[in-house]
Coordinates of C-alpha atoms and ligand atoms in Angstrom, one line a residue:
M1 CA 85.3 128.7 74.3
S2 CA 88.0 130.6 72.5
K3 CA 90.4 127.8 71.6
E4 CA 89.5 124.5 70.0
L5 CA 90.6 121.9 72.6
R6 CA 92.2 118.7 71.3
A7 CA 90.6 115.8 73.2
G8 CA 91.5 112.2 73.2
I9 CA 89.8 109.1 74.7
I10 CA 91.6 106.2 76.2
G11 CA 89.6 103.0 76.7
C12 CA 87.3 102.5 73.8
G13 CA 84.7 100.3 75.5
K14 CA 81.1 100.9 76.5
I15 CA 81.1 104.2 78.3
A16 CA 83.6 105.8 75.9
I17 CA 80.6 106.2 73.5
N18 CA 79.0 108.7 75.8
H19 CA 82.3 110.7 75.8
A20 CA 82.8 110.5 72.0
D21 CA 79.2 111.5 71.2
T22 CA 79.4 114.4 73.7
L23 CA 82.6 115.7 72.2
R24 CA 81.0 115.5 68.7
D25 CA 78.2 117.7 69.7
F26 CA 80.5 120.4 71.3
T27 CA 81.9 123.5 69.8
G28 CA 85.3 124.4 71.3
A29 CA 86.6 120.8 71.5
S30 CA 87.1 118.0 69.1
L31 CA 87.9 114.3 69.5
V32 CA 91.3 114.0 67.7
A33 CA 92.7 110.7 68.9
V34 CA 91.7 107.4 70.6
C35 CA 93.6 104.7 72.3
D36 CA 92.8 101.2 73.5
N37 CA 95.3 98.4 74.3
D38 CA 93.0 96.2 72.2
A39 CA 94.2 97.5 68.8
V40 CA 91.1 96.1 67.0
R41 CA 88.8 97.8 69.4
A42 CA 90.7 101.1 69.0
K43 CA 90.5 100.9 65.2
E44 CA 86.8 100.2 65.2
F45 CA 86.1 103.0 67.7
G46 CA 88.2 105.4 65.7
R47 CA 86.3 104.5 62.5
D48 CA 82.9 104.8 64.2
H49 CA 83.7 108.2 65.5
G50 CA 85.6 109.6 62.5
V51 CA 89.0 109.7 64.2
D52 CA 92.2 108.8 62.2
A53 CA 94.7 109.0 65.0
V54 CA 94.4 105.6 66.6
F55 CA 96.8 104.2 69.2
S56 CA 97.1 100.9 71.1
D57 CA 100.1 102.1 73.2
P58 CA 99.3 104.7 75.9
D59 CA 102.9 106.0 75.9
R60 CA 102.7 106.8 72.2
F61 CA 99.2 108.2 72.5
F62 CA 100.3 110.7 75.1
A63 CA 103.6 111.5 73.3
E64 CA 102.2 111.9 69.8
A65 CA 98.6 112.9 69.9
D66 CA 99.2 116.5 71.0
L67 CA 96.3 116.5 73.3
D68 CA 94.9 119.2 75.6
V69 CA 92.4 116.9 77.4
V70 CA 92.1 113.1 77.8
H71 CA 89.0 111.2 78.8
I72 CA 90.0 108.1 80.8
C73 CA 87.4 105.3 80.2
T74 CA 89.4 102.2 81.2
P75 CA 88.9 99.8 84.1
H76 CA 89.5 101.1 87.6
P77 CA 93.1 100.1 88.5
S78 CA 94.5 101.6 85.3
H79 CA 93.1 105.1 86.2
E80 CA 96.1 105.9 88.3
P81 CA 98.9 105.1 85.8
L82 CA 97.0 106.9 83.0
V83 CA 96.3 110.0 85.1
L84 CA 100.0 110.1 86.0
A85 CA 100.9 109.7 82.3
A86 CA 98.6 112.6 81.5
A87 CA 100.2 114.7 84.2
R88 CA 103.7 114.0 82.8
A89 CA 102.4 115.0 79.4
G90 CA 100.7 118.1 80.7
V91 CA 97.3 116.9 79.5
H92 CA 94.1 117.7 81.5
A93 CA 92.4 114.4 82.6
L94 CA 88.7 113.7 83.0
C95 CA 88.6 110.3 84.6
E96 CA 85.6 107.9 84.8
K97 CA 84.4 106.8 88.3
P98 CA 85.7 105.5 90.6
L99 CA 88.7 107.8 90.6
A100 CA 90.9 104.9 91.8
V101 CA 90.6 101.7 93.7
D102 CA 91.9 103.1 97.0
V103 CA 92.5 106.5 98.5
E104 CA 96.3 106.2 98.5
S105 CA 96.1 105.9 94.7
A106 CA 93.7 108.8 94.5
D107 CA 96.0 110.9 96.6
R108 CA 99.0 110.2 94.3
M109 CA 96.8 111.2 91.3
I110 CA 95.6 114.4 92.9
A111 CA 99.2 115.3 93.9
A112 CA 100.5 114.6 90.4
A113 CA 97.8 116.7 88.8
D114 CA 98.5 119.6 91.2
E115 CA 102.2 119.4 90.6
A116 CA 101.8 119.3 86.8
G117 CA 99.2 122.1 86.9
I118 CA 96.6 119.9 85.0
K119 CA 92.9 119.8 85.8
L120 CA 91.7 116.4 87.2
G121 CA 88.0 115.6 87.0
T122 CA 86.0 112.5 88.2
V123 CA 82.9 111.6 86.3
F124 CA 79.8 111.5 88.5
Q125 CA 77.3 112.7 85.9
R126 CA 74.2 112.0 88.1
R127 CA 75.1 115.1 90.0
Y128 CA 73.9 117.0 86.9
W129 CA 70.4 115.6 87.1
P130 CA 68.0 118.5 87.8
A131 CA 66.5 116.4 90.6
A132 CA 69.9 115.8 92.3
R133 CA 70.7 119.5 92.0
R134 CA 67.3 120.5 93.4
I135 CA 68.2 118.7 96.7
R136 CA 71.6 120.3 96.9
A137 CA 69.9 123.7 96.3
A138 CA 67.3 123.0 99.0
I139 CA 70.3 122.4 101.4
D140 CA 72.0 125.5 100.3
D141 CA 69.0 127.8 100.5
G142 CA 67.9 126.4 103.9
T143 CA 64.7 124.7 102.7
L144 CA 65.9 121.4 104.2
G145 CA 67.9 122.8 107.1
T146 CA 71.0 120.9 108.0
P147 CA 70.8 117.3 106.7
I148 CA 70.6 115.1 109.8
L149 CA 69.5 111.7 108.5
G150 CA 70.3 110.1 105.2
D151 CA 69.8 106.9 103.3
C152 CA 71.3 105.3 100.2
T153 CA 69.4 102.3 98.9
V154 CA 70.6 100.3 95.9
L155 CA 68.3 97.4 94.9
I156 CA 69.4 96.3 91.5
H157 CA 69.9 93.2 89.4
K158 CA 73.1 91.9 87.7
N159 CA 73.3 88.5 86.2
R160 CA 76.2 86.1 85.6
A161 CA 76.5 87.2 82.0
Y162 CA 77.2 90.8 83.1
F163 CA 80.1 89.7 85.2
E164 CA 81.5 87.4 82.6
E165 CA 81.2 89.8 79.7
D166 CA 84.2 91.8 80.8
A167 CA 87.0 89.8 82.5
W168 CA 87.9 92.7 84.8
R169 CA 84.5 92.7 86.6
G170 CA 83.9 91.0 89.9
R171 CA 87.5 90.7 91.0
W172 CA 89.2 92.6 93.8
D173 CA 92.4 93.2 91.8
T174 CA 90.7 94.5 88.6
D175 CA 87.4 95.9 89.7
G176 CA 88.5 97.1 93.2
G177 CA 85.2 96.1 94.8
G178 CA 81.6 95.0 94.0
V179 CA 78.2 96.7 94.3
L180 CA 79.7 99.6 96.4
M181 CA 82.7 100.3 94.3
N182 CA 81.1 99.9 90.9
Q183 CA 77.3 100.7 91.0
A184 CA 76.4 102.3 94.4
I185 CA 79.3 104.8 94.2
H186 CA 77.3 107.2 92.1
Y187 CA 74.7 107.4 94.9
L188 CA 77.2 107.3 97.7
D189 CA 78.7 110.4 95.9
L190 CA 75.3 112.0 96.1
L191 CA 74.8 111.0 99.8
Q192 CA 78.2 112.5 100.8
W193 CA 77.6 115.6 98.5
Y194 CA 74.4 116.3 100.5
M195 CA 75.6 115.3 104.0
G196 CA 79.5 115.3 104.1
P197 CA 82.1 115.5 105.6
I198 CA 82.2 111.9 106.9
V199 CA 83.6 111.1 110.4
S200 CA 83.3 107.3 110.6
V201 CA 81.8 104.3 108.9
S202 CA 80.7 100.9 110.1
G203 CA 79.8 98.2 107.5
R204 CA 79.4 94.6 106.5
I205 CA 79.7 93.1 103.1
A206 CA 78.9 89.7 101.7
T207 CA 78.7 87.7 98.5
L208 CA 75.3 86.0 98.8
K209 CA 73.8 85.8 95.3
H210 CA 76.7 85.7 92.8
A211 CA 79.1 83.5 94.8
G212 CA 81.1 81.1 92.6
Y213 CA 81.7 83.5 89.8
I214 CA 82.6 86.8 91.5
E215 CA 84.9 87.3 94.5
V216 CA 83.8 90.9 95.4
E217 CA 80.7 91.8 97.5
D218 CA 77.2 91.7 95.9
T219 CA 75.5 92.9 99.1
A220 CA 76.5 95.5 101.7
V221 CA 75.1 97.4 104.6
A222 CA 76.7 100.3 106.5
T223 CA 76.1 103.2 108.8
V224 CA 77.8 106.5 108.4
E225 CA 78.4 109.2 110.9
F226 CA 78.9 112.7 109.5
E227 CA 80.4 115.7 111.2
G228 CA 78.2 116.9 114.1
G229 CA 76.9 113.3 114.8
R230 CA 74.6 113.3 111.8
L231 CA 73.7 109.8 110.5
A232 CA 73.0 107.8 107.4
T233 CA 72.4 104.2 106.3
I234 CA 73.5 102.4 103.2
R235 CA 71.9 99.2 101.8
A236 CA 73.1 97.8 98.5
T237 CA 72.7 94.6 96.5
T238 CA 72.9 93.4 93.0
A239 CA 70.7 90.4 93.9
T240 CA 67.2 91.8 93.3
D241 CA 65.4 90.7 90.1
P242 CA 63.7 92.8 88.8
S243 CA 65.7 95.8 89.6
L244 CA 64.0 98.3 91.8
G245 CA 66.6 101.0 91.3
Y246 CA 68.6 103.5 93.3
R247 CA 67.4 106.0 95.9
V248 CA 69.1 108.7 98.1
T249 CA 66.9 110.3 100.8
V250 CA 67.8 113.1 103.2
T251 CA 65.9 114.6 106.1
G252 CA 66.9 118.0 107.4
D253 CA 66.5 119.7 110.8
A254 CA 64.0 122.0 109.2
G255 CA 61.7 119.0 109.1
A256 CA 61.8 118.4 105.4
T257 CA 62.5 115.1 103.7
L258 CA 63.7 114.9 100.1
S259 CA 64.7 112.0 97.9
V260 CA 66.0 111.4 94.4
I261 CA 65.3 108.0 92.7
E262 CA 66.5 106.3 89.6
S263 CA 63.7 103.8 88.8
P264 CA 63.5 102.5 86.2
I265 CA 67.2 102.4 85.9
G266 CA 68.5 104.6 83.1
G267 CA 65.7 107.1 83.6
P268 CA 66.8 110.6 84.7
G269 CA 66.6 110.9 88.5
V270 CA 63.3 112.3 89.9
N271 CA 62.4 113.6 93.3
D272 CA 59.9 111.0 94.4
V273 CA 59.6 112.5 97.9
W274 CA 59.5 116.3 98.3
A275 CA 58.0 116.5 101.8
V276 CA 58.4 120.2 102.5
R277 CA 55.5 122.0 104.2
D278 CA 53.6 124.2 101.7
A279 CA 56.0 123.4 98.9
E280 CA 55.2 122.7 95.3
E281 CA 54.8 118.9 94.8
Y282 CA 57.4 117.0 92.9
S283 CA 56.2 113.6 93.8
L284 CA 56.3 110.6 91.5
P285 CA 55.5 107.1 92.5
W286 CA 58.2 104.5 93.2
S287 CA 57.7 102.2 90.2
A288 CA 59.2 98.8 90.1
D289 CA 60.7 97.9 86.8
T290 CA 58.9 94.9 85.4
E291 CA 61.9 93.8 83.4
S292 CA 65.2 92.8 84.9
H293 CA 68.1 95.3 84.5
P294 CA 67.8 97.0 81.1
P295 CA 70.7 96.6 78.6
Q296 CA 73.7 98.6 79.7
A297 CA 73.9 100.4 76.3
E298 CA 70.3 101.7 76.9
V299 CA 71.2 102.9 80.4
H300 CA 74.4 104.6 79.1
R301 CA 72.4 106.3 76.2
A302 CA 70.0 107.7 78.8
L303 CA 72.8 109.1 80.8
K304 CA 74.5 110.9 77.9
P305 CA 72.9 114.3 78.5
Y306 CA 74.4 114.3 82.0
H307 CA 77.8 113.2 80.8
A308 CA 77.5 116.1 78.4
L309 CA 76.9 118.6 81.2
Q310 CA 79.9 117.3 83.2
V311 CA 82.2 117.3 80.2
R312 CA 81.0 120.8 79.4
D313 CA 81.9 121.9 82.9
F314 CA 85.3 120.2 82.7
L315 CA 86.2 121.8 79.4
D316 CA 85.0 125.2 80.6
A317 CA 87.2 124.7 83.7
V318 CA 90.2 124.0 81.4
V319 CA 89.6 127.1 79.3
A320 CA 88.8 129.4 82.3
D321 CA 91.6 127.9 84.4
R322 CA 89.3 127.1 87.3
T323 CA 88.6 124.0 89.4
P324 CA 86.1 121.6 87.7
E325 CA 82.9 121.1 89.8
I326 CA 83.8 117.4 90.5
D327 CA 87.6 117.4 90.7
G328 CA 89.9 114.8 92.1
V329 CA 89.3 115.8 95.7
E330 CA 85.5 115.4 95.2
G331 CA 86.0 112.1 93.4
R332 CA 88.1 110.9 96.4
K333 CA 85.3 111.3 98.9
S334 CA 82.9 108.5 97.8
L335 CA 86.0 106.3 97.3
A336 CA 87.1 106.9 100.9
L337 CA 83.6 105.9 102.0
V338 CA 83.6 102.7 100.0
Q339 CA 87.1 101.8 101.3
A340 CA 86.1 102.5 104.9
V341 CA 83.1 100.1 104.5
Y342 CA 85.5 97.4 103.3
E343 CA 87.9 98.1 106.1
S344 CA 85.1 98.0 108.7
A345 CA 83.8 94.7 107.2
R346 CA 87.3 93.2 107.6
R347 CA 87.1 94.2 111.3
N348 CA 83.6 92.7 111.8
G349 CA 81.8 96.0 111.6
E350 CA 84.1 98.0 113.9
P351 CA 83.8 101.8 113.1
V352 CA 86.5 103.1 110.9
P353 CA 87.4 106.7 111.4
L354 CA 87.9 108.9 108.3
P355 CA 90.5 111.6 108.8
Ligands
NAD401 N1 79.8 107.1 84.5 C1 79.0 106.0 84.3 O1 77.8 106.0 84.4 C2 79.8 104.8 83.9 C3 79.1 103.7 83.3 C4 79.8 102.6 82.9 C5 81.2 102.5 83.2 N2 81.8 103.5 83.8 C6 83.2 103.5 84.2 O2 84.0 103.6 82.9 C7 85.2 102.8 83.0 C8 85.1 101.8 81.8 O3 84.0 101.0 81.9 P1 83.4 100.3 80.6 O4 82.1 99.7 81.0 O5 83.3 101.2 79.4 O6 84.5 99.2 80.4 P2 84.8 98.3 79.1 O7 85.4 97.1 79.5 O8 83.6 98.3 78.2 O9 85.9 99.2 78.3 C9 87.2 99.4 78.8 C10 88.2 99.5 77.7 O10 89.5 99.9 78.2 C11 90.5 99.2 77.5 N3 91.7 99.2 78.3 C12 91.9 98.5 79.5 N4 93.0 98.9 80.1 C13 93.6 99.8 79.2 C14 94.8 100.5 79.2 N5 95.7 100.4 80.3 N6 95.1 101.4 78.2 C15 94.2 101.5 77.2 N7 93.0 100.8 77.1 C16 92.7 100.0 78.1 C17 89.8 97.8 77.3 O11 90.5 97.1 76.2 C18 88.4 98.2 76.9 O12 88.2 98.4 75.5 C19 85.1 102.2 84.4 O13 85.9 103.0 85.3 C20 83.7 102.1 84.8 O14 83.4 102.1 86.1 C21 81.1 104.7 84.2

């Protein structure tokens, strides 16, 4: 990179650490300002990461910090106003997943970014796992053939403390959804990356394990039809204890079946099934975690190298004036899928078409 980019972080909570550590290790970009509407948290985060310019007011942050890039690490409904503020200030925005809580909001963000000429990125760092990319490459080079059948299975554990630790979790207005919107969306992103575009979705959701202290779904099932009548299933729950993990499987019309699994949670994805005639074996066994869900900080730490790869791509895109690999349009796709499951569930499982 030729120019030292001035980067800021807004939302100084748990995942912001991955962004700050990633920026510290880069040449070509520096973390110069941080903002959190909790002033104490902003100050502590600034101190921990050697940043003097600390803000608790987003308007002042965008007006005074003289940023090239902002990393948005706040809860879901605040992503839209902050991306719009970044667009008004001419600051490129890398936004944590999900891009927004509904596609209408995502569309306003994408339009504002386009009009302002800023880059908009959505963080889906698991796409940077070598195992996830290996499947995409097997689709691109014809090893798999056209993906005709897919599955996304999410069998994880969350306890009451997880939902109560951050007040925004588990509520429709502040979280935007449950296991689909918050946890499964990384893997729904992989499923649609391998199999998209989506034509229609049928689904059901329920709150079966955590009822009483969350209002969003903890359990969901769905079927997805992709262009050309190709099909996939989704099963997701935060009710299993111990966590079994996350898995995306695709079968292609060349006869191959490939899958990527995150188990134990926080480990890098591995291809536990690589069923390609005469191919080198990538197989690893499905291993049940004997603990419950590991501490979030540990999971985040393990994901840092993949955050780093996505941040690198985003900053390179800013400098080279090209589209980032996972831009707003890409980020919108898994969000549209989640929203369609919710809509279908409201209509007792009726198929919901996706334009
Ligand atoms: N990519 C991943 O693997 C990953 C992992 C965890 C979380 N996330 C995403 O990152 C985002 C943040 O999650 P988290 O777990 O770090 O949350 P968190 O609650 O730990 O931190 C959020 C911070 O944002 C601050 N905040 C809230 N609204 C704000 C506003 N309008 N302006 C400034 N600050 C504001 C809060 O005070 C808090 O400090 C969410 O979108 C979440 O889904 C992504």
